[in-house]
mmCIF file with all atom_site columns, C-alpha atoms in Angstrom:
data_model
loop_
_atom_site.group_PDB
_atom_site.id
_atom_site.type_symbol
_atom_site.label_atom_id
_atom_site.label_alt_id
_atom_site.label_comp_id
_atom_site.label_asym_id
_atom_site.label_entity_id
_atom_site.label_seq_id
_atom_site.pdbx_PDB_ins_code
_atom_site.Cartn_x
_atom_site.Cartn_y
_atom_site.Cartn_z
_atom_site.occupancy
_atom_site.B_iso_or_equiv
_atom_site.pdbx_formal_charge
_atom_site.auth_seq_id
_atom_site.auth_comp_id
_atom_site.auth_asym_id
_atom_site.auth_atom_id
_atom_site.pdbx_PDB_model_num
ATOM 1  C CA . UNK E 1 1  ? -24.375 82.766 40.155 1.00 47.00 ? 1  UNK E CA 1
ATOM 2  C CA . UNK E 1 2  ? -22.623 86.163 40.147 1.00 53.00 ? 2  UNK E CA 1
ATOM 3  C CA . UNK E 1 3  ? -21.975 87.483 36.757 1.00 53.00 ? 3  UNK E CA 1
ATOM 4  C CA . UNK E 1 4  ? -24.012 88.643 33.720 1.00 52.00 ? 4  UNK E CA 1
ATOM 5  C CA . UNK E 1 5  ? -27.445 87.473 33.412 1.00 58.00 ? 5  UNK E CA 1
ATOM 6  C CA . UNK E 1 6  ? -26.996 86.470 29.560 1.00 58.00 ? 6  UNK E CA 1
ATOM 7  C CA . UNK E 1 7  ? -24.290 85.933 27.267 1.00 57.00 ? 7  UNK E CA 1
ATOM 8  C CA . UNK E 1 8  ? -25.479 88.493 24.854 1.00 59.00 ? 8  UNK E CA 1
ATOM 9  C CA . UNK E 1 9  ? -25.000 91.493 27.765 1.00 62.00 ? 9  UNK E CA 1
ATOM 10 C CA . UNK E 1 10 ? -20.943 91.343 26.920 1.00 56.00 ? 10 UNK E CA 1
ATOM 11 C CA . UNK E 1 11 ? -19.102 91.143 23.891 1.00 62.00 ? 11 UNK E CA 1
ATOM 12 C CA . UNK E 1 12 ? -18.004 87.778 22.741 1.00 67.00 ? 12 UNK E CA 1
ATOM 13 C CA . UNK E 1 13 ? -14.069 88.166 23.727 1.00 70.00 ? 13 UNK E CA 1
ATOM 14 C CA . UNK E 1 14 ? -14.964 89.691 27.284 1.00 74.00 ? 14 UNK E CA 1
ATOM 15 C CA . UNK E 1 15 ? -17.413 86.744 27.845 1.00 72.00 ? 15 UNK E CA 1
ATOM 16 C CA . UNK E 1 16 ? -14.582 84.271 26.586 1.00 83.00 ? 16 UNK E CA 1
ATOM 17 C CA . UNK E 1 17 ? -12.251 85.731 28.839 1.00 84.00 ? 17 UNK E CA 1
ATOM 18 C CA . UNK E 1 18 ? -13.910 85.910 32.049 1.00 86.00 ? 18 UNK E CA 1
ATOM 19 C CA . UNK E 1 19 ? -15.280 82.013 31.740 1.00 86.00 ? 19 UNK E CA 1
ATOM 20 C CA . UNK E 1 20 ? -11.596 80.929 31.614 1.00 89.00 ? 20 UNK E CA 1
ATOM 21 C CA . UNK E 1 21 ? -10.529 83.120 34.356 1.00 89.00 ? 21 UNK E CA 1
ATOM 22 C CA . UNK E 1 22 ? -13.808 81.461 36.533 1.00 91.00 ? 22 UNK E CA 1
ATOM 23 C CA . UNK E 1 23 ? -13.152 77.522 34.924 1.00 90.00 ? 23 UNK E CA 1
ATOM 24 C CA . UNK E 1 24 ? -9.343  78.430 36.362 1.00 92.00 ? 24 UNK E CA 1
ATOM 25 C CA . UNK E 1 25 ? -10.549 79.502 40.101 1.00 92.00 ? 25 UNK E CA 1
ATOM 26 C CA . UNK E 1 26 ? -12.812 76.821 40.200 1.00 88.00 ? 26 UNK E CA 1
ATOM 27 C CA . UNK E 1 27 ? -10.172 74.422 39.302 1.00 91.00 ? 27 UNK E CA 1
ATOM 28 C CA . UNK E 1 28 ? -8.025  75.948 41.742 1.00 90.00 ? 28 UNK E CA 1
ATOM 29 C CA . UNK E 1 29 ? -10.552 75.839 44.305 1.00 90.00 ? 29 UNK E CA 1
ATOM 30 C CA . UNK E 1 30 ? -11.186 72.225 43.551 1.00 89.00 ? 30 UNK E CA 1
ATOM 31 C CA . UNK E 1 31 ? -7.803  71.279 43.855 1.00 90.00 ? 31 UNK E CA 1
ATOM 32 C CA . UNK E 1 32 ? -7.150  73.274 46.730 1.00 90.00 ? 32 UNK E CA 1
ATOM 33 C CA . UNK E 1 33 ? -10.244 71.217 48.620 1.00 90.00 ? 33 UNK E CA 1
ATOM 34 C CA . UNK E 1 34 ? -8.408  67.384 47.352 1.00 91.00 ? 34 UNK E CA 1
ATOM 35 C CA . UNK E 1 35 ? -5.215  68.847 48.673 1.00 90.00 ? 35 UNK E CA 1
ATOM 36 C CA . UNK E 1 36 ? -6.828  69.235 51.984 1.00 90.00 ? 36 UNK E CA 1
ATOM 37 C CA . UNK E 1 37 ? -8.855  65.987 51.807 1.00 91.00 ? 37 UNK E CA 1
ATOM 38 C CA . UNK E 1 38 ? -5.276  64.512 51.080 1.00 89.00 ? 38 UNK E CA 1
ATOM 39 C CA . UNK E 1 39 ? -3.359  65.963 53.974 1.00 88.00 ? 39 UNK E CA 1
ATOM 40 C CA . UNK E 1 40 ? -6.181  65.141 56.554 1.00 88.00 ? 40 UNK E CA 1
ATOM 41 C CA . UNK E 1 41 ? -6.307  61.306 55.687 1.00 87.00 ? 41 UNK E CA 1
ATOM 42 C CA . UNK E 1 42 ? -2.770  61.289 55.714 1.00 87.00 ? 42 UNK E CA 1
ATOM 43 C CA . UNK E 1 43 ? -3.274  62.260 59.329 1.00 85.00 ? 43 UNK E CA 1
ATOM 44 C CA . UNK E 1 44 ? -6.232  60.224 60.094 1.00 85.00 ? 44 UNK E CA 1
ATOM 45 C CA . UNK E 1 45 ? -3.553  56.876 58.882 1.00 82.00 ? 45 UNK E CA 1
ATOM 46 C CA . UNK E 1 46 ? -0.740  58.016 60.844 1.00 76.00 ? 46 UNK E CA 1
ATOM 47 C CA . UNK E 1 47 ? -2.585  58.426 63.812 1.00 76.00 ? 47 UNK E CA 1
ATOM 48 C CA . UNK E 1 48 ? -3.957  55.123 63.654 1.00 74.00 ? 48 UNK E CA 1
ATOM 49 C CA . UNK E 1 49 ? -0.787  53.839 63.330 1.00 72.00 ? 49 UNK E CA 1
ATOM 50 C CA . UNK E 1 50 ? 0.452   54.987 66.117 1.00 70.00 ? 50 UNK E CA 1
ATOM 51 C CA . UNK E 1 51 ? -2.262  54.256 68.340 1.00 69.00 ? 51 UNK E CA 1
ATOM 52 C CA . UNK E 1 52 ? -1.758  50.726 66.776 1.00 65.00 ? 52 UNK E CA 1
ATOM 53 C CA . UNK E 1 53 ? 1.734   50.556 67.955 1.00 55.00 ? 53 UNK E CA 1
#
């Protein structure tokens, strides 16, 4: 966990500020990680297709 130790170390509208900007990366890093998962079973399908054919 990187980041101050307590919430009391920062004032209110800093800490406020600097959970939404780390909820918003981890969002975007979660999405990021389905968008892979995504593209690389889209792959795995098409390749089974055409080893079907």
């Amino acid at each position: 966990m990187s980041g101050p130790k307590n919430k009391e170390s920062l004032p209110c509208p800093y800490w406020d500020v600097f959970m939404v900007i780390r909820l918003k990366k981890i969002k975007y890093d979660i999405n990021v990680t389905n968008i892979r998962k995504n593209i690389s079973m889209v792959l795995d399908t098409h390749r089974s297709i055409l080893f079907f054919i």
